[in-house]
Short mmCIF file of C-alpha atoms in Angstrom, two decimals:
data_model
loop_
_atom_site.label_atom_id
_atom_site.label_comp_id
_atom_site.label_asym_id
_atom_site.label_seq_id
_atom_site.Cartn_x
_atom_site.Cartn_y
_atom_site.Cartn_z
CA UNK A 1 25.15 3.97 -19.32
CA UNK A 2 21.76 3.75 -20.15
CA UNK A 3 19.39 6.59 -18.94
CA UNK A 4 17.01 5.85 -16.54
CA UNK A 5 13.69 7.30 -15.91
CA UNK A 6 10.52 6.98 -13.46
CA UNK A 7 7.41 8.35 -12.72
CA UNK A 8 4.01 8.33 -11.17
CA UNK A 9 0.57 8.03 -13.18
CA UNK A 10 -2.72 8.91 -11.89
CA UNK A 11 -4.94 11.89 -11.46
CA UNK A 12 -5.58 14.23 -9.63
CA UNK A 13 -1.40 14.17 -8.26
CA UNK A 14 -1.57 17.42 -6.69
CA UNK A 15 -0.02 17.42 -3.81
CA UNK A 16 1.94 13.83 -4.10
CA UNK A 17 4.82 13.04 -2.07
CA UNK A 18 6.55 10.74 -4.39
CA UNK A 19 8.82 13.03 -6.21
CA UNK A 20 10.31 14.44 -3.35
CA UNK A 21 10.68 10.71 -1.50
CA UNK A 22 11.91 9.23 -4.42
CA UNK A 23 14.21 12.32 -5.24
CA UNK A 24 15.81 11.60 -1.66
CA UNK A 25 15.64 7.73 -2.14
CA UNK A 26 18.53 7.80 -4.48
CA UNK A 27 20.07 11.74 -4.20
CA UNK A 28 18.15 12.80 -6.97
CA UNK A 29 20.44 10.78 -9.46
CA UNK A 30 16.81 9.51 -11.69
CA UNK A 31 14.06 11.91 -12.75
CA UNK A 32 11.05 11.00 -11.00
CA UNK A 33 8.05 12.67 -13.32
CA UNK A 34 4.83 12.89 -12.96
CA UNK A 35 2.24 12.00 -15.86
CA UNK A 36 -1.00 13.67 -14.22
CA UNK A 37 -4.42 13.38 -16.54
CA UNK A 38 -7.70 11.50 -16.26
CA UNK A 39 -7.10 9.44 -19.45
CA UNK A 40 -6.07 6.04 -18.38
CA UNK A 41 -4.60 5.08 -22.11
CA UNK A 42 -2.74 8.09 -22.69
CA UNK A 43 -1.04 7.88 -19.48
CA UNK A 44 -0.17 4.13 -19.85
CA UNK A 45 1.41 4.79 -23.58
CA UNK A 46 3.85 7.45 -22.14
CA UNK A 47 4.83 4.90 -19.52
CA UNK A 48 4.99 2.23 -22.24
CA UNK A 49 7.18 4.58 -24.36
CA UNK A 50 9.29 6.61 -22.09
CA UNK A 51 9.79 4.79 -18.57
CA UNK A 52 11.44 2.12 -16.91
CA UNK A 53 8.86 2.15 -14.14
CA UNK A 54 6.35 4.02 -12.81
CA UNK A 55 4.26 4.05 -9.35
CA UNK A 56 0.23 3.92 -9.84
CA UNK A 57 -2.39 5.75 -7.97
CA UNK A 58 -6.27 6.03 -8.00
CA UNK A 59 -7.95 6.00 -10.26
CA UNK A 60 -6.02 3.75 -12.46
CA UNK A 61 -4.78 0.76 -9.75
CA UNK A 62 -7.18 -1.87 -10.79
CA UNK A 63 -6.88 -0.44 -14.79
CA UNK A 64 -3.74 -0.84 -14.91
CA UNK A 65 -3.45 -4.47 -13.28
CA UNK A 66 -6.25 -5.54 -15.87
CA UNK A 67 -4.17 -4.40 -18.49
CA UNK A 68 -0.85 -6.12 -17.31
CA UNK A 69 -2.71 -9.08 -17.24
CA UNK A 70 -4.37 -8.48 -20.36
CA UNK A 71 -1.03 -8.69 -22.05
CA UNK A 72 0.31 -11.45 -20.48
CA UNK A 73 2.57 -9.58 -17.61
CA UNK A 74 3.81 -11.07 -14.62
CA UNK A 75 1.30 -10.80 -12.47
CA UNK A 76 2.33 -13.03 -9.01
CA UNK A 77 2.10 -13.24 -4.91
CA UNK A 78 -0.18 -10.65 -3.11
CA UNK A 79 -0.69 -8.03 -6.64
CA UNK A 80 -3.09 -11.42 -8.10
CA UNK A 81 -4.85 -12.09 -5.15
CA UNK A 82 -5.53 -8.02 -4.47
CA UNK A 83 -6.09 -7.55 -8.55
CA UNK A 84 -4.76 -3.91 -8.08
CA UNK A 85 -1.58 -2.74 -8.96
CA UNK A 86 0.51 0.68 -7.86
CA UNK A 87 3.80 -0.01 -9.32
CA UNK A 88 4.63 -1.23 -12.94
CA UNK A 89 8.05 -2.02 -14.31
CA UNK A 90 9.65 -3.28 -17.17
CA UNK A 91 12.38 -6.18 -17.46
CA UNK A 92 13.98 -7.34 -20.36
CA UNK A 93 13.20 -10.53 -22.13
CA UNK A 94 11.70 -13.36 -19.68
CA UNK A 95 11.31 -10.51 -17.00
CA UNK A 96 14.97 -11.52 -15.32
CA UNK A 97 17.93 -9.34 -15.14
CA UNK A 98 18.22 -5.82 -15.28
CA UNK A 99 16.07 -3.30 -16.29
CA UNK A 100 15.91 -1.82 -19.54
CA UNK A 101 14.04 1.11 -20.50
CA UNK A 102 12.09 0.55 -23.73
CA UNK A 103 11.43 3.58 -26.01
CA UNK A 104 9.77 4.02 -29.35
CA UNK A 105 9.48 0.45 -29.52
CA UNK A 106 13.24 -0.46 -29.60
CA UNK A 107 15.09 -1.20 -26.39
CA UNK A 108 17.71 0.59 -25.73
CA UNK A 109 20.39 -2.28 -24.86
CA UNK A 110 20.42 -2.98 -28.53
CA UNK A 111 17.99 -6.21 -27.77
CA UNK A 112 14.95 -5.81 -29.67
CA UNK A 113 12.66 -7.96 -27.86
CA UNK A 114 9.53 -6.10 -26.02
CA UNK A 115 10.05 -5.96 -22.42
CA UNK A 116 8.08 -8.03 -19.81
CA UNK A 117 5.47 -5.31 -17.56
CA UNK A 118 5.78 -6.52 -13.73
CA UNK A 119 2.93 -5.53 -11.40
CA UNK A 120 3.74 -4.99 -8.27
CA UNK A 121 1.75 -3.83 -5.18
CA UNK A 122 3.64 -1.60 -2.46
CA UNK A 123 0.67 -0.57 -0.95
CA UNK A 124 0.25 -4.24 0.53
CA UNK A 125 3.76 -3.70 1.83
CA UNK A 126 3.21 -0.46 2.82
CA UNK A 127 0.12 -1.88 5.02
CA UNK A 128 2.27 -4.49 6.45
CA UNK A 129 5.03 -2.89 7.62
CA UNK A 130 2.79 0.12 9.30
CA UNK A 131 1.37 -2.56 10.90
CA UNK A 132 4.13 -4.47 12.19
CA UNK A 133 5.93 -0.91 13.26
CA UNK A 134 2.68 -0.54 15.24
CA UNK A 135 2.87 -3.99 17.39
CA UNK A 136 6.47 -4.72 17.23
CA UNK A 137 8.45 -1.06 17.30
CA UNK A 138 12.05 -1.29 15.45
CA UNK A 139 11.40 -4.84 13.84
CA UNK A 140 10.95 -2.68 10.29
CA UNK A 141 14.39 -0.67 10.89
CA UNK A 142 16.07 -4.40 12.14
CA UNK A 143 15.19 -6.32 8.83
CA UNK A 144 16.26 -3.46 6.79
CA UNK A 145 19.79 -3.36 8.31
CA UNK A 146 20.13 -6.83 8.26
CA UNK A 147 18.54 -7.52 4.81
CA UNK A 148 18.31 -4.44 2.09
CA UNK A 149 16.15 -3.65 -0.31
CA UNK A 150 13.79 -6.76 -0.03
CA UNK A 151 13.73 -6.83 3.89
CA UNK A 152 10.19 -5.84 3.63
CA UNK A 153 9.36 -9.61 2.71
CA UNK A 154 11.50 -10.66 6.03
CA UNK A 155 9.47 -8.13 7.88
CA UNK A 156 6.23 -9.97 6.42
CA UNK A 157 7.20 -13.12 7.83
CA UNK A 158 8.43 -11.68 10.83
CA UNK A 159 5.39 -10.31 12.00
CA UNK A 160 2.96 -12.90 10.70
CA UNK A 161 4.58 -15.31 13.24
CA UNK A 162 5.01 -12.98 16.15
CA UNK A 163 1.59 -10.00 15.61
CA UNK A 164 -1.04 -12.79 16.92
CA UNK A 165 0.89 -14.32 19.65
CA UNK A 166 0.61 -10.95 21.39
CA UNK A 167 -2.86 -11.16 22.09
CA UNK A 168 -5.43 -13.56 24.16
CA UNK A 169 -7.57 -14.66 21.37
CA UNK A 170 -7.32 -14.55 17.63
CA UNK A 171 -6.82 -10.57 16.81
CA UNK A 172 -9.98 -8.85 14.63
CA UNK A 173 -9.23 -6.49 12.07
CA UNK A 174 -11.57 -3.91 9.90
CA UNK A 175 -11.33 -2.53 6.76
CA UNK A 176 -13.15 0.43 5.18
CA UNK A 177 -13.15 0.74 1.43
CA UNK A 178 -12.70 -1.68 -0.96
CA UNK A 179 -10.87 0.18 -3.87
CA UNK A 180 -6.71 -0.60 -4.57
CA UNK A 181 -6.01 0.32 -1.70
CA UNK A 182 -8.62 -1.46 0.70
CA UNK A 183 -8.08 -4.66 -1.53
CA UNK A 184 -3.82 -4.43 -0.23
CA UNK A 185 -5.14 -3.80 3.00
CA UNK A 186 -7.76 -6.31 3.33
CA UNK A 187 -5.07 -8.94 2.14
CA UNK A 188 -1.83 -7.52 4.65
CA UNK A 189 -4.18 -7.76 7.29
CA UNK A 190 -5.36 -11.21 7.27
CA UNK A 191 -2.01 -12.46 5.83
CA UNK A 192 -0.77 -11.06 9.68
CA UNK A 193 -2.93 -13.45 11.60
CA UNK A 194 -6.34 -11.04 11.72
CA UNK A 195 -9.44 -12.26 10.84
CA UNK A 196 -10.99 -9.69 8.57
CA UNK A 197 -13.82 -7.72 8.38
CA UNK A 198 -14.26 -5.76 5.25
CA UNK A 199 -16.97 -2.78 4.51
CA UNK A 200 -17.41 -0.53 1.37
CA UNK A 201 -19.91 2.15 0.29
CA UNK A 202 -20.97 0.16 -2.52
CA UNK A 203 -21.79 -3.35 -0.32
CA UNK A 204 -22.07 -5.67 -3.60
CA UNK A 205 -18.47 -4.56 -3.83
CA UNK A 206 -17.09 -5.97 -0.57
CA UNK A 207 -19.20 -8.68 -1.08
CA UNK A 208 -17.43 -9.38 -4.48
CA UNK A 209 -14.21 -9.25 -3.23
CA UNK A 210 -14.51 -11.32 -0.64
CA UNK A 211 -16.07 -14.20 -2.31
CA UNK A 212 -13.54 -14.34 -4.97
CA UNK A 213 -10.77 -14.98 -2.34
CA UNK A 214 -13.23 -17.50 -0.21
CA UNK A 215 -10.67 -20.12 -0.64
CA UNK A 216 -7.81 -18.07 0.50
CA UNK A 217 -9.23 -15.65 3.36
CA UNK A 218 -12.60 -15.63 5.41
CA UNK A 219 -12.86 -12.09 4.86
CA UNK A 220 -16.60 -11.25 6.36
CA UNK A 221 -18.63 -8.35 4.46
CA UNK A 222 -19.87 -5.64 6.85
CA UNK A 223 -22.52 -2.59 5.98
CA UNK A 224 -21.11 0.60 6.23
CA UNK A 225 -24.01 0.86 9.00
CA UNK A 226 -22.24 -0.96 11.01
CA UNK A 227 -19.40 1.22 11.15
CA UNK A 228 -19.09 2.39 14.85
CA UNK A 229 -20.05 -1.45 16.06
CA UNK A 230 -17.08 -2.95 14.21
CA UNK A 231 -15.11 -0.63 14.85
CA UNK A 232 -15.47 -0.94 18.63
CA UNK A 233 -15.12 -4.68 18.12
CA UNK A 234 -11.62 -4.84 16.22
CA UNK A 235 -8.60 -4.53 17.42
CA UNK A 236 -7.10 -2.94 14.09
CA UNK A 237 -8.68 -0.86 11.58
CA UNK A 238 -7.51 0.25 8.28
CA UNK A 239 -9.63 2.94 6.95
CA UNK A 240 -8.94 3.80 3.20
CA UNK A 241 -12.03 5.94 1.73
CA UNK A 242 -10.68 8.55 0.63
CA UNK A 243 -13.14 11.59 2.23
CA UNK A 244 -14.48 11.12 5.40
CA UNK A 245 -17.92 9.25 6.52
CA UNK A 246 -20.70 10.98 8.48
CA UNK A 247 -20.09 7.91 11.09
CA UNK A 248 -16.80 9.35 11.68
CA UNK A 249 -18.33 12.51 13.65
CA UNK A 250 -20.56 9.93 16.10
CA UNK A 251 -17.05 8.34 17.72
CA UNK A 252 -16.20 8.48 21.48
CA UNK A 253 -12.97 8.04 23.03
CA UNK A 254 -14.61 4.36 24.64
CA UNK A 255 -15.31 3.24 20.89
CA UNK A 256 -11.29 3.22 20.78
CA UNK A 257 -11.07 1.60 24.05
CA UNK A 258 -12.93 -1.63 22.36
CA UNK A 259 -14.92 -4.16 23.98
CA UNK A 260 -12.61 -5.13 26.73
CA UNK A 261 -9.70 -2.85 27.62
CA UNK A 262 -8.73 -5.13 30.30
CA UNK A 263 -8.05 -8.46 27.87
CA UNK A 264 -4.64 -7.75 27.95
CA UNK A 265 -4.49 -7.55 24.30
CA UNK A 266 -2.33 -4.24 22.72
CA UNK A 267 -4.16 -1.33 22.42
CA UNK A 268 -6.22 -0.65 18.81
CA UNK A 269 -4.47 0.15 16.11
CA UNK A 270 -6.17 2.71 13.64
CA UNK A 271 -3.97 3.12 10.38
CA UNK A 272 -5.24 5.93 7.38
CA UNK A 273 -4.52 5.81 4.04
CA UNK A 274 -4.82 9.49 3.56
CA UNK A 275 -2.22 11.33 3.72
CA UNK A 276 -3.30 14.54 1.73
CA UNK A 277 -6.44 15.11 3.44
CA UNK A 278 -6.57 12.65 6.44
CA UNK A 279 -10.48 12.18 7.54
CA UNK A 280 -9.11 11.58 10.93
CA UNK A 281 -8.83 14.97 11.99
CA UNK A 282 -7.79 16.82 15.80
CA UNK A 283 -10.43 16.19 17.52
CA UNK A 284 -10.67 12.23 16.41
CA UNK A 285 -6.69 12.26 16.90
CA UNK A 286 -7.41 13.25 20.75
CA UNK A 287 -10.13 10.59 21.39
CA UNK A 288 -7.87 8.04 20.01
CA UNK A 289 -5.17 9.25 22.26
CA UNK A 290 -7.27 9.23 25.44
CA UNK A 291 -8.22 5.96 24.73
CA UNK A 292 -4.27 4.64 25.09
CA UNK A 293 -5.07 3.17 21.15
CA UNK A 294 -2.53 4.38 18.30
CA UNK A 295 -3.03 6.65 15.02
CA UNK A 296 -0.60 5.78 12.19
CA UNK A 297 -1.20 8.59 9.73
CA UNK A 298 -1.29 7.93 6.11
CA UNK A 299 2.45 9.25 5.80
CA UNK A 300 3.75 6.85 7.46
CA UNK A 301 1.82 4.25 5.46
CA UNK A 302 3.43 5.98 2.42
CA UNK A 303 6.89 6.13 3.38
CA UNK A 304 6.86 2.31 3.97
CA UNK A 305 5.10 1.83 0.18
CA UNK A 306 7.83 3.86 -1.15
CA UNK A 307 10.55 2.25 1.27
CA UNK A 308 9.72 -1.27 0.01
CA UNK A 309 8.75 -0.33 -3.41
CA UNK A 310 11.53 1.90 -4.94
CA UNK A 311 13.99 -0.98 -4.44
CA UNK A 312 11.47 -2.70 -6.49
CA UNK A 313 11.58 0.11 -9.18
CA UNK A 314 15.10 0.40 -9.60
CA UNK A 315 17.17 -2.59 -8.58
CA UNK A 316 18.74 -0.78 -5.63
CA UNK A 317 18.62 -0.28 -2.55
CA UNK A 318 17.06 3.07 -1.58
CA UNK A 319 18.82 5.28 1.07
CA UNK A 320 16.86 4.57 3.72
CA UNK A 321 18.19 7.44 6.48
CA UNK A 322 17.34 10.36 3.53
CA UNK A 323 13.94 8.67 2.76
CA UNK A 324 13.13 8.74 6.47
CA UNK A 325 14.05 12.40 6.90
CA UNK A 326 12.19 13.44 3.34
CA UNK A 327 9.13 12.11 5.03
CA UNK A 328 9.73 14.40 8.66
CA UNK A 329 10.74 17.22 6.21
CA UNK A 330 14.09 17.44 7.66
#
């Protein structure tokens, strides 16, 4: 039996989550390592030579999917359009079949072809399933029962057909921050039904992004300045910078009310990416709750990532019950 190994690469990873998710994904049968260090190349040859996959965060998402491609990777579905990656994994041969880990050059199956690198993004699937446990509670849970491992792509569907139906007019979404993870976010959200508003710190960024995928999304580019407006206006927001914004401290609990309360539309939706240090702290937390409008924290967004992604990883199907205790800390 061939020995299996994963990991996460990125830096700083102080204070990740993954090993311990992971470790209760699959009863701690696979190490789960982490390769922690600010140099992108050394941290993609020990994945190269020691791992059959690895999860990706800042500040390598959008390295690491130029170098897949680069290569000639697969690179396919949400990962091209986002052009970040957080999850890599190797396949033998044409990229079908099962995985083999490739070390020192010589696969270990006894085949001595170079493995295919897959990039993947779970932090798109992460986004949409926190959003579709926000508007339709238990549909996540349902598909997962019904389908395994890859129920997060019934989920997609799912909620793309049922989210805007829910409200009066075609829903509005907003997101801050246009790194890997905005990108995933900015995508999930308008593949739901929401027309998209996207902001960044660096505008020309936003504006970038959004023109490459003109043909695929309307996204709109917003100034940061605009922050409490937009945010009154949408009905979700996705907010993914990873420190908080002076703006931030200027909120009232009628900015989470929105624009018309009364529409009959579900309440706002505010998800963070954050989970080590969430910019949302208590006192934003209890205007949001006043205003009858919902706070996913950035846990929960993680726990879906890793929920649809580790299936992705390994082949199997993750235990789901253990991976949603790991996350309470039960």
């Amino acid at each position: 039996m061939l020995h299996r190994k994963f990991g996460l690469i990125g830096d700083p990873l102080r204070g990740s989550r993954s090993p311990r998710l992971f470790g209760a994904a699959y009863g701690g049968k696979y190490p789960y390592e982490l390769i922690e260090g600010a140099d992108f190349e050394a941290s993609w040859g020990r994945f190269v030579a020691e791992f059959d996959a690895v999860n990706v965060t800042a500040p390598f998402k959008e390295l690491a999917f130029r170098r897949v491609a680069e290569i000639s990777g697969v690179v396919t579905g949400p990962v091209a359009r986002i052009g970040a990656t957080n999850l890599l994994v190797k396949r033998q041969g044409s990229g079908e079949g099962q995985l083999g880990c490739w070390r020192g050059g010589e696969e270990q199956s006894g085949h001595h072809r170079p493995p295919v690198i897959e990039a993947h993004n779970s932090d798109f699937s992460g986004v949409v399933l926190s959003i579709a446990e926000a508007y339709l509670p238990g549909l996540t849970a349902e598909c997962y029962r019904q389908f395994g491992d890859r129920a997060y792509i019934k989920v997609h569907q799912a909620a793309a057909q049922l989210i805007p139906s829910l409200f009066p007019e075609p829903p509005q979404a907003l997101v801050v921050g246009c790194g890997g993870a905005g990108k995933a976010a900015a995508v999930a959200a308008a593949e739901l039904g929401f027309r998209t508003a996207i902001m960044n710190r660096t505008p020309e960024k936003a504006q970038a992004f959004a023109e490459s995928l003109r043909e695929e999304y309307d996204f709109l580019p917003v100034p940061l300045s605009d922050f409490q407006g937009a945010l009154r206006e949408c009905d979700l927001v996705i907010y993914t910078i990873p420190t908080a914004i002076t703006a931030l401290d200027e909120l009232t609990k009628e900015d989470f009310e929105g624009e018309n309360p009364d529409s009959g539309a579900p309440s706002k939706v505010i998800i963070e990416a954050n989970y080590k240090n969430p910019s949302f702290r208590e006192e934003l937390k209890t205007k949001i709750e006043a205003a009858g409008a919902q706070y996913v924290p950035g846990t929960r967004w993680h726990l879906f990532q890793a929920l649809a992604g580790y299936g992705i990883m390994t082949g199997e199907v993750p235990d789901i019950s253990a991976l949603f205790s790991a996350a309470a800390g039960k």
